[in-house]
Amino acid sequence: MNHPQEILLAEPRGFCAGVDRAIDIVERALAKFGAPIYVRHEIVHNTYVVNDLKAKGAIFIEDLADVPPGATLIFSAHGVSKAVQEEARARGFHIFDATCPLVTKVHVEVAKLAQEGYEFIMIGHKGHPEVEGTLGQLDGGIHLVEDVADVARVQPAQTDKLAVVTQTTLSVDDAAEITAAVRARFPKVREPKQQDICYATQNRQDAVKLLSPQVDLLIVVGSPTSSNSNRLRELAQRMGTTSYMVDSAAELRAEWFEGIARVGLTAGASAPEVLVQQVIERIKALGAVSVRKLSGIEETLKFPLPKGLKLDGAAQAPGDGE
Ligand code: 0CG
Ligand code: SF4
């Protein structure tokens, strides 16, 4: 057999509550205030989502100096440092914060423990905007470690009040290993009651763990900049399943499917379902005859929108609380 027979769909996959909310914030700001709406950094790390919002009048910038006075500015789902928050306020923009509430939770924890005199070890990927935002909650005192080797090198000023925090989209297994190394070196370290890795990251990785052994190939829909999407591809690969990440169906290559019977398919938390459906169509065109959805955790979490972005009266979407 030289073409795929069956597609197995991971569950859950794709959009999480924080991504849903962030995109909704941009769309509602466009509807309410009109274009252009400025967004600091890609609202979520997905090419399709960003291009779609650009077409609707969003302008994505990295530097606040590129935003004209009086403009409406939205912070991306990944969060921002205190310095960015303060600069935006000082420049007088009309600000909406699309930071995922689960990222804000980490920021709040850092601020609270810092008040109590804690220093931090943060597990995360250097240069990622969420990491920059979390590091930037304090003027100093957060030490970034990317791997176990970094844990051996880190030099906190004291070890009595040391707490560990993490990026929300890490490999659950890597984070556990690095946290264990932190604990071994600093036995008094304080760990979060509930891990900082978010439910969406955990659930999508769990689904890949279930799916990988059942397929010959795993396709992950996600953009190269998306941390959580990259982790899904990496996880399958570590489990011995060949895996590719694609930004769109156009990136699929026919030769990947030669001699493959079962293809697994999942999507990162920032990848829209429309892309998954396009990937399914393309794999069907290569010969797949059936699609089977695996069972998995049903996600029902929904985050409220910021005040000032509820649409008025009849235009209000069903389910809007306020
Ligand atoms: O996974 P990361 O943090 O890179 O972000 P992405 O935009 O891909 O997904 C969720 C969020 C925020
Ligand atoms: Fe929030 Fe997690 Fe989604 Fe990031 S991946 S936006 S932390 S729910």
PDB file of N, CA and C and ligand atoms in Angstrom, residues 16-19 77 100-103 130 168-169 198-201 228 269 303, ligand 2:
ATOM      1  N   CYS A  16      -7.534  27.256  22.059  1.00  0.00           N
ATOM      2  CA  CYS A  16      -7.785  27.207  23.502  1.00  0.00           C
ATOM      3  C   CYS A  16      -8.597  28.447  23.881  1.00  0.00           C
ATOM      4  N   ALA A  17      -8.982  28.522  25.135  1.00  0.00           N
ATOM      5  CA  ALA A  17      -9.825  29.637  25.590  1.00  0.00           C
ATOM      6  C   ALA A  17      -9.098  30.983  25.489  1.00  0.00           C
ATOM      7  N   GLY A  18      -7.793  30.978  25.719  1.00  0.00           N
ATOM      8  CA  GLY A  18      -7.029  32.231  25.678  1.00  0.00           C
ATOM      9  C   GLY A  18      -6.901  32.765  24.256  1.00  0.00           C
ATOM     10  N   VAL A  19      -6.776  31.870  23.294  1.00  0.00           N
ATOM     11  CA  VAL A  19      -6.669  32.262  21.881  1.00  0.00           C
ATOM     12  C   VAL A  19      -8.018  32.753  21.378  1.00  0.00           C
ATOM     13  N   ALA A  77      -1.840  37.822  23.287  1.00  0.00           N
ATOM     14  CA  ALA A  77      -2.191  36.789  24.282  1.00  0.00           C
ATOM     15  C   ALA A  77      -1.003  36.378  25.150  1.00  0.00           C
ATOM     16  N   CYS A 100      -3.555  36.249  27.947  1.00  0.00           N
ATOM     17  CA  CYS A 100      -4.355  35.130  28.455  1.00  0.00           C
ATOM     18  C   CYS A 100      -4.410  35.204  29.989  1.00  0.00           C
ATOM     19  N   PRO A 101      -5.582  35.045  30.565  1.00  0.00           N
ATOM     20  CA  PRO A 101      -5.687  35.082  32.028  1.00  0.00           C
ATOM     21  C   PRO A 101      -4.764  34.063  32.721  1.00  0.00           C
ATOM     22  N   LEU A 102      -4.391  33.005  32.016  1.00  0.00           N
ATOM     23  CA  LEU A 102      -3.493  32.024  32.635  1.00  0.00           C
ATOM     24  C   LEU A 102      -2.038  32.500  32.630  1.00  0.00           C
ATOM     25  N   VAL A 103      -1.716  33.425  31.746  1.00  0.00           N
ATOM     26  CA  VAL A 103      -0.401  34.080  31.775  1.00  0.00           C
ATOM     27  C   VAL A 103      -0.425  35.162  32.863  1.00  0.00           C
ATOM     28  N   GLU A 130       6.263  35.553  25.752  1.00  0.00           N
ATOM     29  CA  GLU A 130       5.678  35.308  27.090  1.00  0.00           C
ATOM     30  C   GLU A 130       6.767  35.356  28.162  1.00  0.00           C
ATOM     31  N   THR A 168       3.902  28.940  30.036  1.00  0.00           N
ATOM     32  CA  THR A 168       2.677  28.110  30.049  1.00  0.00           C
ATOM     33  C   THR A 168       2.646  27.015  28.984  1.00  0.00           C
ATOM     34  N   THR A 169       3.551  27.113  28.002  1.00  0.00           N
ATOM     35  CA  THR A 169       3.428  26.223  26.837  1.00  0.00           C
ATOM     36  C   THR A 169       4.601  25.249  26.674  1.00  0.00           C
ATOM     37  N   CYS A 198      -0.315  25.419  31.106  1.00  0.00           N
ATOM     38  CA  CYS A 198      -1.779  25.575  31.104  1.00  0.00           C
ATOM     39  C   CYS A 198      -2.491  24.288  30.709  1.00  0.00           C
ATOM     40  N   TYR A 199      -3.794  24.280  30.977  1.00  0.00           N
ATOM     41  CA  TYR A 199      -4.623  23.097  30.684  1.00  0.00           C
ATOM     42  C   TYR A 199      -4.571  22.738  29.197  1.00  0.00           C
ATOM     43  N   ALA A 200      -4.515  23.749  28.322  1.00  0.00           N
ATOM     44  CA  ALA A 200      -4.563  23.486  26.879  1.00  0.00           C
ATOM     45  C   ALA A 200      -3.276  22.790  26.420  1.00  0.00           C
ATOM     46  N   THR A 201      -2.149  23.265  26.937  1.00  0.00           N
ATOM     47  CA  THR A 201      -0.855  22.642  26.619  1.00  0.00           C
ATOM     48  C   THR A 201      -0.858  21.197  27.105  1.00  0.00           C
ATOM     49  N   ASN A 228       3.757  26.112  21.732  1.00  0.00           N
ATOM     50  CA  ASN A 228       2.976  24.912  22.080  1.00  0.00           C
ATOM     51  C   ASN A 228       2.841  23.960  20.894  1.00  0.00           C
ATOM     52  N   ALA A 269      -2.556  25.290  19.860  1.00  0.00           N
ATOM     53  CA  ALA A 269      -3.625  26.088  20.479  1.00  0.00           C
ATOM     54  C   ALA A 269      -3.954  27.360  19.696  1.00  0.00           C
ATOM     55  N   PHE A 303     -13.096  32.383  28.745  1.00  0.00           N
ATOM     56  CA  PHE A 303     -12.709  33.548  29.545  1.00  0.00           C
ATOM     57  C   PHE A 303     -13.551  34.755  29.171  1.00  0.00           C
TER      58      PHE A 303
HETATM   59 FE1  SF4 B   2      -3.724  30.660  27.590  1.00  0.00          FE
HETATM   60 FE2  SF4 B   2      -2.700  28.235  27.480  1.00  0.00          FE
HETATM   61 FE3  SF4 B   2      -3.982  29.180  25.421  1.00  0.00          FE
HETATM   62 FE4  SF4 B   2      -1.606  30.205  26.077  1.00  0.00          FE
HETATM   63  S1  SF4 B   2      -2.002  28.125  25.330  1.00  0.00           S
HETATM   64  S2  SF4 B   2      -3.405  31.335  25.466  1.00  0.00           S
HETATM   65  S3  SF4 B   2      -1.726  30.054  28.323  1.00  0.00           S
HETATM   66  S4  SF4 B   2      -4.869  28.758  27.445  1.00  0.00           S
END
